[in-house]
PDB file of C-alpha atoms in Angstrom:
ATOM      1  CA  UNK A   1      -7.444  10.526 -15.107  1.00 35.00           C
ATOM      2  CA  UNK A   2      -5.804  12.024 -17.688  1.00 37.00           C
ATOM      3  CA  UNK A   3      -6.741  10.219 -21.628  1.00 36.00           C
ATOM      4  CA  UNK A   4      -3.092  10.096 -23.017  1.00 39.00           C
ATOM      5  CA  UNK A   5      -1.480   7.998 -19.965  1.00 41.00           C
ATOM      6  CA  UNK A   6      -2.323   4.580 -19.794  1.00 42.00           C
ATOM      7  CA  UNK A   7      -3.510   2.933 -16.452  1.00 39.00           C
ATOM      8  CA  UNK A   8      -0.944   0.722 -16.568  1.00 42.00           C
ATOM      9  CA  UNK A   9       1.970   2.818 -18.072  1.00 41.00           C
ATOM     10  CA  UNK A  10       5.281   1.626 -17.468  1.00 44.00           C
ATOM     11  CA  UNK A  11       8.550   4.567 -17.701  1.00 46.00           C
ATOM     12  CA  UNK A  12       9.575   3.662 -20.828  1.00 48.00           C
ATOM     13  CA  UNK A  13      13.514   2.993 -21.430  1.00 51.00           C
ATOM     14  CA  UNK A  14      15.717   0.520 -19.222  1.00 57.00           C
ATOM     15  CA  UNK A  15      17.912   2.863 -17.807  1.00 77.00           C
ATOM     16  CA  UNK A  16      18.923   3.074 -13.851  1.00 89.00           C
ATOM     17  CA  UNK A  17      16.769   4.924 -11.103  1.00 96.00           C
ATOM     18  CA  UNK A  18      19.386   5.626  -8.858  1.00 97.00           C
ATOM     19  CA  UNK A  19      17.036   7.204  -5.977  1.00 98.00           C
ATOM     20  CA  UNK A  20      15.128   4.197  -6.433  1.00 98.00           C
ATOM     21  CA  UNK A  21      17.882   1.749  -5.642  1.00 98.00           C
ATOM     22  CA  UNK A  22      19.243   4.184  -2.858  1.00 98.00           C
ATOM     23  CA  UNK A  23      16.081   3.524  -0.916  1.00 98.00           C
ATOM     24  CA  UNK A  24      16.032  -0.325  -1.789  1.00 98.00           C
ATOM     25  CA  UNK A  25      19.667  -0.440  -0.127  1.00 98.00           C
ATOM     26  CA  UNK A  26      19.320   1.483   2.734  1.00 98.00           C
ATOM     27  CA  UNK A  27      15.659  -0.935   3.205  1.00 98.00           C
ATOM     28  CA  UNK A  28      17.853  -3.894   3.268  1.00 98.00           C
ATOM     29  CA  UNK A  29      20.908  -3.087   4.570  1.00 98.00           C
ATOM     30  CA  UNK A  30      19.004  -0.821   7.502  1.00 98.00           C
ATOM     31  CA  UNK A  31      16.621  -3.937   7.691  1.00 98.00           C
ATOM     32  CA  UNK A  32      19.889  -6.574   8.238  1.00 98.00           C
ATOM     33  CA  UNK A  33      21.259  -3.924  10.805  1.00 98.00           C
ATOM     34  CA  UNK A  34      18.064  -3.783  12.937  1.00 98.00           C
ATOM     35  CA  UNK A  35      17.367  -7.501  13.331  1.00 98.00           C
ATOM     36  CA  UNK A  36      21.109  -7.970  14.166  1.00 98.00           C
ATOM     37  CA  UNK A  37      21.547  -5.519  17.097  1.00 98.00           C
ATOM     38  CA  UNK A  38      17.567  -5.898  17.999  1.00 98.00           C
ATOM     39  CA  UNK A  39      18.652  -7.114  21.381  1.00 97.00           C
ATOM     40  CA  UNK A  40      20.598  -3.436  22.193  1.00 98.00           C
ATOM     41  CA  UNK A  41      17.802  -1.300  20.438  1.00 98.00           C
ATOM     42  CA  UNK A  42      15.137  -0.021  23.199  1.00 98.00           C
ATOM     43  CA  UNK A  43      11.651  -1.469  22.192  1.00 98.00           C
ATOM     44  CA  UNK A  44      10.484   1.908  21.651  1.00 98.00           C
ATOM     45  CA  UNK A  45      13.544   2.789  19.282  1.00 98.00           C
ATOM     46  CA  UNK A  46      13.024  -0.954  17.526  1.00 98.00           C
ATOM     47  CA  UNK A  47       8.978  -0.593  17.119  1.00 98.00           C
ATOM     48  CA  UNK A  48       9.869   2.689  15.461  1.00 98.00           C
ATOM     49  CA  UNK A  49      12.437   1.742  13.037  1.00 98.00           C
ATOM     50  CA  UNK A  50      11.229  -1.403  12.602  1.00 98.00           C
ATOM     51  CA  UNK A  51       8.121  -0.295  12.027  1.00 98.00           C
ATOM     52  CA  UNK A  52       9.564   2.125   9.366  1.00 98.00           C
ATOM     53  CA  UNK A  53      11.588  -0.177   7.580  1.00 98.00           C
ATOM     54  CA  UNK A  54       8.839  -2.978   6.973  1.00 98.00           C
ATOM     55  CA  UNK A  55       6.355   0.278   5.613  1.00 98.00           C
ATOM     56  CA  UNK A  56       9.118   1.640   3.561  1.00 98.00           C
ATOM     57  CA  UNK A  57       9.691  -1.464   2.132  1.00 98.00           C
ATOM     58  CA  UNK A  58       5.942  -1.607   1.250  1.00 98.00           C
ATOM     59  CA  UNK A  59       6.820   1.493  -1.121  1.00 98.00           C
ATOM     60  CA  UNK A  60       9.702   0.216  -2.729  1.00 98.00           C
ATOM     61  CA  UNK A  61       7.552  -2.939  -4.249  1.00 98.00           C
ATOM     62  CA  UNK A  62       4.889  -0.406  -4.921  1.00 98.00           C
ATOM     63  CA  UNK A  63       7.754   1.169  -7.023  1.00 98.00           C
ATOM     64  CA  UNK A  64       9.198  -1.982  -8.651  1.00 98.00           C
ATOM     65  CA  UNK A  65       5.404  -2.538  -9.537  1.00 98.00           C
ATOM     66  CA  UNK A  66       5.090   0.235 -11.846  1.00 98.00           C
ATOM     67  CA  UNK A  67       8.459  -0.341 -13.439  1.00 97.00           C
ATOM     68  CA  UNK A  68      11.515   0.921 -11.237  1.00 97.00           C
ATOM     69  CA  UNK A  69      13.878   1.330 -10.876  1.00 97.00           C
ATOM     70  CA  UNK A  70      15.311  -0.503 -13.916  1.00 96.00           C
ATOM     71  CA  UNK A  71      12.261  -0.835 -16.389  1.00 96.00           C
ATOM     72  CA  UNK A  72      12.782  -4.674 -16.303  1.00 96.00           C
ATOM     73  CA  UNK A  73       9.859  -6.582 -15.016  1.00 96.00           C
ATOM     74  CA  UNK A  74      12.294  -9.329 -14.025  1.00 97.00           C
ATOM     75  CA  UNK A  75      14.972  -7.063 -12.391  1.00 97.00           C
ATOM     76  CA  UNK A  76      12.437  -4.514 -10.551  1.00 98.00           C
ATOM     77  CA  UNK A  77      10.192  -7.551  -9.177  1.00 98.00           C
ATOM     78  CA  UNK A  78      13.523  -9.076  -7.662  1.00 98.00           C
ATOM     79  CA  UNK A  79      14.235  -5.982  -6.013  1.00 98.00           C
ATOM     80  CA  UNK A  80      10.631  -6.115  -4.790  1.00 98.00           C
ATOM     81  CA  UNK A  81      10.026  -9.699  -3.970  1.00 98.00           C
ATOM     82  CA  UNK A  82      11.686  -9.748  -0.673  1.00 98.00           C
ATOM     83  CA  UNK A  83       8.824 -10.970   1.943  1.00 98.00           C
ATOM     84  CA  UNK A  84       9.796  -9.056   4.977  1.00 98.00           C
ATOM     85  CA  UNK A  85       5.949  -8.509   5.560  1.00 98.00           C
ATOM     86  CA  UNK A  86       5.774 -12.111   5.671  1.00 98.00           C
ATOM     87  CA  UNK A  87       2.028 -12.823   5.143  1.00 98.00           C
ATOM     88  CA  UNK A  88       1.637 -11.534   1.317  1.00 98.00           C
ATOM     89  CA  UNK A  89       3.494 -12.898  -1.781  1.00 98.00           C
ATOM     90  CA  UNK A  90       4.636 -10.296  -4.374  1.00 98.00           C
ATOM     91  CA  UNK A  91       3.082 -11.813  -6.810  1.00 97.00           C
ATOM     92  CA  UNK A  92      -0.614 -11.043  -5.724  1.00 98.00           C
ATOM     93  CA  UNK A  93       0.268  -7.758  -4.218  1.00 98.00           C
ATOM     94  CA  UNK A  94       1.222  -7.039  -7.692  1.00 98.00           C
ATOM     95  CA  UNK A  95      -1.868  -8.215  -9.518  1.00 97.00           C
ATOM     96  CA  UNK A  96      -3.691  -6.678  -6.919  1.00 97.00           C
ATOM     97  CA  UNK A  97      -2.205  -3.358  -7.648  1.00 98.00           C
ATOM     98  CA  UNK A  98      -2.581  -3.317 -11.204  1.00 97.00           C
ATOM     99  CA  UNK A  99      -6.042  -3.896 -10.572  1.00 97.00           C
ATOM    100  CA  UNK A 100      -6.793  -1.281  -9.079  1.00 96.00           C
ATOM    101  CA  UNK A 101      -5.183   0.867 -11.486  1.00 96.00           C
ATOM    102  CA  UNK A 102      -6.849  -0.571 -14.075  1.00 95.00           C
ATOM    103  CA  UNK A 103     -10.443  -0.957 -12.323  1.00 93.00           C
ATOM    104  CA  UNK A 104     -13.036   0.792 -14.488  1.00 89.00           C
ATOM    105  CA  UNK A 105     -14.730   2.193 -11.000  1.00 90.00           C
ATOM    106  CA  UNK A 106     -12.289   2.670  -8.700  1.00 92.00           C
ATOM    107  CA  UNK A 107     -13.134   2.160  -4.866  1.00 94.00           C
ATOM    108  CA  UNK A 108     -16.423   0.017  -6.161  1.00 94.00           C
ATOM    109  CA  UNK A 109     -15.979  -2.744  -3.915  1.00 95.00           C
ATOM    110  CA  UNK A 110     -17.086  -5.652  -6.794  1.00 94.00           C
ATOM    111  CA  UNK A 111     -14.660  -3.595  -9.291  1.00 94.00           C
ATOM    112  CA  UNK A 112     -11.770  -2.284  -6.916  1.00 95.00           C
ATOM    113  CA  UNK A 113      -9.420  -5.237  -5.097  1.00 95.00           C
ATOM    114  CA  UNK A 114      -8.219  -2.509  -2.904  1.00 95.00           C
ATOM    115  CA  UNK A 115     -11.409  -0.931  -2.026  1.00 95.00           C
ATOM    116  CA  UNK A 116     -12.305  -0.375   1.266  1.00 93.00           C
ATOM    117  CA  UNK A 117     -15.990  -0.047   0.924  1.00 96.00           C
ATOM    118  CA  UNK A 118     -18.895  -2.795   1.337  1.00 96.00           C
ATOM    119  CA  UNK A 119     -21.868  -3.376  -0.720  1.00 95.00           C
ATOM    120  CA  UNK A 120     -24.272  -4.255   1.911  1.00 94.00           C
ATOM    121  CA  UNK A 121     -25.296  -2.865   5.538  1.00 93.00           C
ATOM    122  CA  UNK A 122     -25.068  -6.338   6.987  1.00 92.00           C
ATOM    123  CA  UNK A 123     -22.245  -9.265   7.745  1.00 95.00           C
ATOM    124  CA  UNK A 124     -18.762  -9.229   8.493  1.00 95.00           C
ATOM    125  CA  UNK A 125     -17.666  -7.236   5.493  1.00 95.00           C
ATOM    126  CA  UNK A 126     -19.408  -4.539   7.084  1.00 96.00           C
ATOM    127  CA  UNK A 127     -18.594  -5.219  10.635  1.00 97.00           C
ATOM    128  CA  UNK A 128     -14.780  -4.840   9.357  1.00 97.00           C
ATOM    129  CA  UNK A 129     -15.361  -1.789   7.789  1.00 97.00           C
ATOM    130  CA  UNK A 130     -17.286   0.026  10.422  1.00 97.00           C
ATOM    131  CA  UNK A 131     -14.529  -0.966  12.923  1.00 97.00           C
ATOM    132  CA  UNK A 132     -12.077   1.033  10.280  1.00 97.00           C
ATOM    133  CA  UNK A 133     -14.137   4.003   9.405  1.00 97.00           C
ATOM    134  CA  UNK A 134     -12.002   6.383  11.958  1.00 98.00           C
ATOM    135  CA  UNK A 135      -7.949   6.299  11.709  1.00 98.00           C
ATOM    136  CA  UNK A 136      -7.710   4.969  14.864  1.00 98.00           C
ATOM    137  CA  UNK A 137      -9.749   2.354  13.943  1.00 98.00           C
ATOM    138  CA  UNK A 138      -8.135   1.495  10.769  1.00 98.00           C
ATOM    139  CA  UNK A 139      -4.406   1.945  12.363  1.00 98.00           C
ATOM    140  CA  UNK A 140      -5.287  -0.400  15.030  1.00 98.00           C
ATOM    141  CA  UNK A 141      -7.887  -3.317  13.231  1.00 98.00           C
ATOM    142  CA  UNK A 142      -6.599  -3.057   9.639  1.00 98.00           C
ATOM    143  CA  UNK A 143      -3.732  -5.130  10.116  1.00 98.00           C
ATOM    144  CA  UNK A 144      -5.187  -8.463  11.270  1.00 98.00           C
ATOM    145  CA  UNK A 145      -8.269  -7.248   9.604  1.00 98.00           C
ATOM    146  CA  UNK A 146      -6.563  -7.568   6.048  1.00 98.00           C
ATOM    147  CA  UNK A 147      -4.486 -10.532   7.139  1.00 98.00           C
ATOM    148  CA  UNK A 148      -7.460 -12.687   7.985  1.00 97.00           C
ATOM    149  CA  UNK A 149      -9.609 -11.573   5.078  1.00 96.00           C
ATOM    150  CA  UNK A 150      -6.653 -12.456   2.358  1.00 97.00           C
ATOM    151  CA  UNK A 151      -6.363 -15.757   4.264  1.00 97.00           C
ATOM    152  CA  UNK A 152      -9.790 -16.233   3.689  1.00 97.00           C
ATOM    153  CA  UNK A 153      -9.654 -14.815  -0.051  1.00 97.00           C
ATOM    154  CA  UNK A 154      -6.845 -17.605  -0.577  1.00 98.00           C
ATOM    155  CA  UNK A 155      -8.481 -20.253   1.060  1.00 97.00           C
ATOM    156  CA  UNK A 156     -11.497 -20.474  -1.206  1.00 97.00           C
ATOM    157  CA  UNK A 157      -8.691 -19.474  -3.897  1.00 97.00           C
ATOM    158  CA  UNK A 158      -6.853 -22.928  -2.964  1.00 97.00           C
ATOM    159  CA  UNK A 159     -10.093 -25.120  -3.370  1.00 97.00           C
ATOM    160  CA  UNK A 160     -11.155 -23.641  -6.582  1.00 96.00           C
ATOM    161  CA  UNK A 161      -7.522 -23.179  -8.488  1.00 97.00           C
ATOM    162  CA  UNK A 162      -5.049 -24.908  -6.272  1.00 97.00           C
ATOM    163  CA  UNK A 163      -2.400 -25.194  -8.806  1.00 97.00           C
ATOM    164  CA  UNK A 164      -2.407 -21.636  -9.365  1.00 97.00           C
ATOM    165  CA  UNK A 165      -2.021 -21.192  -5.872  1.00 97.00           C
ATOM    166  CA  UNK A 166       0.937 -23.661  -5.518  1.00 97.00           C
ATOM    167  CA  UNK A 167       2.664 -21.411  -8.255  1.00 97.00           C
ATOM    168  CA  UNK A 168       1.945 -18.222  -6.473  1.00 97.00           C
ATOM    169  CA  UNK A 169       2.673 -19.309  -2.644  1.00 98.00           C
ATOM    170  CA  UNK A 170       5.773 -21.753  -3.355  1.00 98.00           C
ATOM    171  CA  UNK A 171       8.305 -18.849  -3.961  1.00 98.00           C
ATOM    172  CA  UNK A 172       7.082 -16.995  -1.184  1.00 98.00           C
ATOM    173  CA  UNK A 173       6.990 -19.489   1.802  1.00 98.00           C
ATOM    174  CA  UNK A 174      10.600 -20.757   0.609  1.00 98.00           C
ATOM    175  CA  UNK A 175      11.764 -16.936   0.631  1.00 98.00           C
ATOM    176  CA  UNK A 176       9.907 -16.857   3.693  1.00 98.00           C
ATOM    177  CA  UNK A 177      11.607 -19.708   5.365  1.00 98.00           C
ATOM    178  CA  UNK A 178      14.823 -18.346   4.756  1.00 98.00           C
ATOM    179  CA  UNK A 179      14.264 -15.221   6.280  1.00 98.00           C
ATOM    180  CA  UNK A 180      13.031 -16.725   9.489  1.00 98.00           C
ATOM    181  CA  UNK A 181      16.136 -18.618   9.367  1.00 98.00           C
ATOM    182  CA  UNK A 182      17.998 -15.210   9.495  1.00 98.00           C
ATOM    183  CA  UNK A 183      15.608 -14.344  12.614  1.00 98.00           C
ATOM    184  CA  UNK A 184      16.429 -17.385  14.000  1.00 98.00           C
ATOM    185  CA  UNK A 185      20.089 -16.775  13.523  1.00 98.00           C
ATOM    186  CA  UNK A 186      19.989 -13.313  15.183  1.00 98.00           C
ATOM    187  CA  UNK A 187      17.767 -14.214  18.027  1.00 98.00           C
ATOM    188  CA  UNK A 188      14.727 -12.140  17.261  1.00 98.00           C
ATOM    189  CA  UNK A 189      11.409 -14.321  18.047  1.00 98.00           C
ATOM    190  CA  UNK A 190       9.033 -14.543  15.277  1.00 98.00           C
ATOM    191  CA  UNK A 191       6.381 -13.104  17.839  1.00 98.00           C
ATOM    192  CA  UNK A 192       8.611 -10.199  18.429  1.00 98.00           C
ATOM    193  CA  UNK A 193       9.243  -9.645  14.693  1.00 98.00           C
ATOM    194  CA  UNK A 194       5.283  -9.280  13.559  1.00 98.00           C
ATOM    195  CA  UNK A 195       4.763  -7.445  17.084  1.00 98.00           C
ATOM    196  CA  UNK A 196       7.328  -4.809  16.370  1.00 98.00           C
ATOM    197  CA  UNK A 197       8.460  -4.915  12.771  1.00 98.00           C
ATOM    198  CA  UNK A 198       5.196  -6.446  10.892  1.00 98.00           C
ATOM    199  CA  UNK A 199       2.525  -5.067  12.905  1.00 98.00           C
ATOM    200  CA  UNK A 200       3.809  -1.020  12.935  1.00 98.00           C
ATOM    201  CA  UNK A 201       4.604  -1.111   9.687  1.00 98.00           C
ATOM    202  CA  UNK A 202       1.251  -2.298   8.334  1.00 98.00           C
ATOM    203  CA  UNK A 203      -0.230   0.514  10.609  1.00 98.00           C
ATOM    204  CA  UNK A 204       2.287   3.182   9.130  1.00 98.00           C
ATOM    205  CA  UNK A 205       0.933   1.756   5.386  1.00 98.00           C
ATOM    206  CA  UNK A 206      -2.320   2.048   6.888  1.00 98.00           C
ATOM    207  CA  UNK A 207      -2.041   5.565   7.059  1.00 98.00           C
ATOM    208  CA  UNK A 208      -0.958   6.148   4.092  1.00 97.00           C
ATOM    209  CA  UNK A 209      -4.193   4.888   2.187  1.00 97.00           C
ATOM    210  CA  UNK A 210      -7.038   5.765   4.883  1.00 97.00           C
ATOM    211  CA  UNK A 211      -7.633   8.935   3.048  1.00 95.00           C
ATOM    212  CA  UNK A 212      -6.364   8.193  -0.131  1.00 95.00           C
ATOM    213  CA  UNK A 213      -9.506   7.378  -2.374  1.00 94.00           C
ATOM    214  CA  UNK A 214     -13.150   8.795  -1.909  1.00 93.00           C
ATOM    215  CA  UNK A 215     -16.218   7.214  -3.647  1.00 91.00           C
ATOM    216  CA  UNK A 216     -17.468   9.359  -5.944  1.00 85.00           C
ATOM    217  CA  UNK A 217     -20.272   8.263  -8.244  1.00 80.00           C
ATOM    218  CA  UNK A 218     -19.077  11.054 -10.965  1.00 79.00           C
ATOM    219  CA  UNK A 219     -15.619  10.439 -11.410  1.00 74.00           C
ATOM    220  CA  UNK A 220     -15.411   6.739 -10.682  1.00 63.00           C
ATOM    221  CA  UNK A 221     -13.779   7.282  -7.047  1.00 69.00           C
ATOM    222  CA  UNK A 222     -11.351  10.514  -6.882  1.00 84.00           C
ATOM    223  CA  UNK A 223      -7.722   9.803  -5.691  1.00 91.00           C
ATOM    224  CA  UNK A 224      -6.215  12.497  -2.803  1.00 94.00           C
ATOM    225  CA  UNK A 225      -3.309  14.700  -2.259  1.00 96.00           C
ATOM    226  CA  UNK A 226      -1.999  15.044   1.065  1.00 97.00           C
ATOM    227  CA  UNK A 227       0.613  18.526   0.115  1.00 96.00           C
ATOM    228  CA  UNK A 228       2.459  18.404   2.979  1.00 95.00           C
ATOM    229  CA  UNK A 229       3.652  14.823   3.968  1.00 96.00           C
ATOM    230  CA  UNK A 230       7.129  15.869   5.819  1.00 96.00           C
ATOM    231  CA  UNK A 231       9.170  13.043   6.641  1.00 96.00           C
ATOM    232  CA  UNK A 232       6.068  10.224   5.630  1.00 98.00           C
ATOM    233  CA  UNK A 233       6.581  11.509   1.962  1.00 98.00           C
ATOM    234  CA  UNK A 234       9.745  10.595   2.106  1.00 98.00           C
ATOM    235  CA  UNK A 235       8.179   6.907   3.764  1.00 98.00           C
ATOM    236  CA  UNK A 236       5.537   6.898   1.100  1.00 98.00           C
ATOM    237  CA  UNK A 237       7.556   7.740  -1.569  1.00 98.00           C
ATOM    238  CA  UNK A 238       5.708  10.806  -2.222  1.00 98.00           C
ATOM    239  CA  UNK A 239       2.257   8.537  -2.720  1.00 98.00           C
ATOM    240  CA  UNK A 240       0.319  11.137  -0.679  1.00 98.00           C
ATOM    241  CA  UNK A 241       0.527  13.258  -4.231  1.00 97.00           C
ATOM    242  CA  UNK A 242      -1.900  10.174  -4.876  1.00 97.00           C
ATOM    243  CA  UNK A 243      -3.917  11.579  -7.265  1.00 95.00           C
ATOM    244  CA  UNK A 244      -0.832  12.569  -9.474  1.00 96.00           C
ATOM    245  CA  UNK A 245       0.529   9.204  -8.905  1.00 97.00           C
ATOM    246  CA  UNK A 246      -2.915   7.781 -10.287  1.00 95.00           C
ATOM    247  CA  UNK A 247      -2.471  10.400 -13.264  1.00 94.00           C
ATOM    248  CA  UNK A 248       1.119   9.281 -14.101  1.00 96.00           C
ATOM    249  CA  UNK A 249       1.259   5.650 -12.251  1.00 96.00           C
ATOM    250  CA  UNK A 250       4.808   5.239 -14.323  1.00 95.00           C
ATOM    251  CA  UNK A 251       6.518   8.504 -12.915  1.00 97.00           C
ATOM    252  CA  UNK A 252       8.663   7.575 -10.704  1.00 97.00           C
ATOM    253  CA  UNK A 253       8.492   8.623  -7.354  1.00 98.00           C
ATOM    254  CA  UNK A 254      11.042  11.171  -7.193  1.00 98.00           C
ATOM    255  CA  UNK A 255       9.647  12.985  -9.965  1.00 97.00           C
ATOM    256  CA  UNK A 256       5.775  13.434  -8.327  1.00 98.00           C
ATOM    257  CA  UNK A 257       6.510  16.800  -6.575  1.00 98.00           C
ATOM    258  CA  UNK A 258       7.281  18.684  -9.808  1.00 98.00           C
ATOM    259  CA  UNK A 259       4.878  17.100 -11.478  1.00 98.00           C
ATOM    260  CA  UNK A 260       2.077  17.850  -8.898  1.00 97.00           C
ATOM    261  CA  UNK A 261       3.190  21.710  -8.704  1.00 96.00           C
ATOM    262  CA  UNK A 262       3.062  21.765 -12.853  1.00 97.00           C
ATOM    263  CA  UNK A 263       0.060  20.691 -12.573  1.00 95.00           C
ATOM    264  CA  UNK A 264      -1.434  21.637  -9.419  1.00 94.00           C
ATOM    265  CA  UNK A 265      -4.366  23.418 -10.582  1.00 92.00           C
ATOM    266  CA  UNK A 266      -6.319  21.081 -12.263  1.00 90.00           C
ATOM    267  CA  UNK A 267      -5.034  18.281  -9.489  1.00 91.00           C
ATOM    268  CA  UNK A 268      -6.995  19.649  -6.714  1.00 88.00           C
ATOM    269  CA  UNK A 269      -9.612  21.355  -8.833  1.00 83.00           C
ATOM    270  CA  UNK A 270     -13.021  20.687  -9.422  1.00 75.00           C
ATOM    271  CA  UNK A 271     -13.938  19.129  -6.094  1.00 75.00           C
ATOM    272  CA  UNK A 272     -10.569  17.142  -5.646  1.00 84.00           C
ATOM    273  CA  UNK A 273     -10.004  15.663  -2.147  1.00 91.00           C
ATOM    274  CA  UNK A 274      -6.583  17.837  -1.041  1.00 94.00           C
ATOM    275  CA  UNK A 275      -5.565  17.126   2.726  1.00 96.00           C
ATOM    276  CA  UNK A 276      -2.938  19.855   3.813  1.00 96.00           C
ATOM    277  CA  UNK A 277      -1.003  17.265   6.046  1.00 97.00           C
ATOM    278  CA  UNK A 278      -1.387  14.394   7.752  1.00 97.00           C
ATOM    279  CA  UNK A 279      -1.787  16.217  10.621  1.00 97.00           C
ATOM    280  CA  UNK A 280      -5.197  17.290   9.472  1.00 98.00           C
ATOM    281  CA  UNK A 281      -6.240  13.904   8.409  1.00 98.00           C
ATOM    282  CA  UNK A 282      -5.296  12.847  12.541  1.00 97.00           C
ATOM    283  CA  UNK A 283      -7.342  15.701  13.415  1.00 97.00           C
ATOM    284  CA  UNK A 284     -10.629  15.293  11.187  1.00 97.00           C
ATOM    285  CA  UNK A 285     -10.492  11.698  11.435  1.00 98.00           C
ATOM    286  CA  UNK A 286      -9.273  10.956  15.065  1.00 98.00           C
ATOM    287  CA  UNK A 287     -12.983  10.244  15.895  1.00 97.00           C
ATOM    288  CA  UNK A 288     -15.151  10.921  12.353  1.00 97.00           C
ATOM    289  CA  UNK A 289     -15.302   8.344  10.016  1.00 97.00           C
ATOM    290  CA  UNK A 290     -14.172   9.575   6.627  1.00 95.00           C
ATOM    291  CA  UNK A 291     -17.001   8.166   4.560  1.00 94.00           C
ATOM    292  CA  UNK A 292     -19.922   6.367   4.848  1.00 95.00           C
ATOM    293  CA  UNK A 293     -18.474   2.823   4.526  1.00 96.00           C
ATOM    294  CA  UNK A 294     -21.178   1.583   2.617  1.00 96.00           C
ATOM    295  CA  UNK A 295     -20.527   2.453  -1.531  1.00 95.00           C
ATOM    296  CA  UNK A 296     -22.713   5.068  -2.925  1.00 93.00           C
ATOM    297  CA  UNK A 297     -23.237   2.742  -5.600  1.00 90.00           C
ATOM    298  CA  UNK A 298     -25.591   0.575  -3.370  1.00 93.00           C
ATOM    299  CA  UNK A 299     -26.389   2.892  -0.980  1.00 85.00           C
ATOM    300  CA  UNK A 300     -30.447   2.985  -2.126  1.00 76.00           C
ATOM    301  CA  UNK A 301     -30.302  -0.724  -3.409  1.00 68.00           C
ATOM    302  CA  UNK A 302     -29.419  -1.026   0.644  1.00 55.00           C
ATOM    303  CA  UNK A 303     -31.619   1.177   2.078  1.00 54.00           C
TER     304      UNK A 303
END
């Protein structure tokens, strides 16, 4: 990571990211439109732009995290706090995410909230993360595989600091509850909304990160670049240039592309994990896992 750029930079100035609130429109209005007319929209055509939407949307409040599109924590967590996911308040997601920007080892699973990696060769930490080594694997289990592990992270949370709890869940379930009053006003079952809007969408996310991070003992786990991403950049919001976005985690997402080709050289140099597509991450990782799932950290402390 670069020295001048702080971790936690936010673009500095309060002025209007247009692209940004393009995208946040067409989420919710596109969103709105699709749980309307679900009942004319062939499931295939609904698990697909369902799917979309609810993934999408999971890269707009990464964006209103780091500080778009208006610069105003207030403003941009609005924007962002919308629970179409359902199952995880804004509030966490976004201390989760800072966290990880700010973790001094990044993909260390006692230093990383987002890591993906285990500590031990043993229990169900492991079990989870062996069943999501391959794609596949994570595509298909990492959904209810994160779900039940945050219920469990927030069920020990509620014992130990229940108040703080209150204050976290209490916006979200009443945000919540209105939007499954919409559902319920449109017809859409809630089963049928986490089947084909939830469910897809968390798998499309899902493929966004697989490959995104690699333990690496010398450079405190190395973010990715996936060059190509076609149409998912556009889903992503260009975070397959993730290890410019962990360079300049203020720059807005519009603005990665240049900034990768400026700086492309040193990027992908010096042993950098670069992915041409996502096509090749499909092909290397359709049946090969992508890492030993146990930390290099403890791999001898383990053995």
């Amino acid at each position: 990571m670069s020295p001048s750029h702080s971790p936690l930079e936010i673009r500095p100035g309060r002025h209007l990211d247009w692209p940004t609130l393009a995208v946040a429109a067409a989420i919710y209005s596109g969103w709105i439109v699709v749980t309307a007319r679900h009942g004319s929209i062939p499931t295939p055509l609904l698990v697909l732009s369902g799917g979309w939407l609810l993934a999408w949307h999971g890269s707009l409040q990464h964006e209103t995290i780091h500080g778009h599109p208006t610069g105003i924590r207030l403003l941009d967590g609005a924007i962002g706090f919308v629970p179409l996911a359902l199952w995880l308040p804004y509030r966490l997601y976004r201390s989760s995410h800072l966290a990880h920007h700010a973790s001094p080892a990044i993909t260390d699973p006692h230093e990383d909230p987002e890591s993906r990696y285990v500590d031990r060769r043993f229990g169900l930490a492991w079990l989870a993360a062996r069943l999501q080594s391959t794609l596949p694997g994570h595509l298909l289990f990492g959904p209810p595989i994160a779900i039940a592990r945050f219920a469990a992270h927030e069920s020990r949370r509620a014992v130990s600091a229940p108040l703080q709890v209150a204050r976290d869940w209490l916006p979200h379930l009443l945000a919540v509850g209105l939007l499954l009053l919409w559902l319920d006003h449109v017809g859409l079952s809630i089963t049928r909304y986490v089947l084909f809007f939830v469910y897809p969408g968390m798998a499309l996310t899902n493929l966004r990160s697989y490959a995104e991070h690699r333990a690496d003992l010398a450079t405190k786990g190395r973010a990715a670049t996936v060059e190509r991403g076609g149409p998912l950049a556009l889903l992503f919001l260009n975070n397959n240039l993730h290890a410019a976005h962990h360079e300049r985690p203020g720059l807005p997402w519009y603005r990665l592309p240049s900034y990768h080709r400026e700086h492309r050289a040193r990027l992908i140099g010096d042993g950098a994990v670069l992915y041409g597509s996502y096509g090749e991450i499909f092909r290397r990782f359709a049946v090969n896992a992508h890492d030993a799932v146990l930390h290099p950290q403890y791999r001898d402390k383990s053995a």
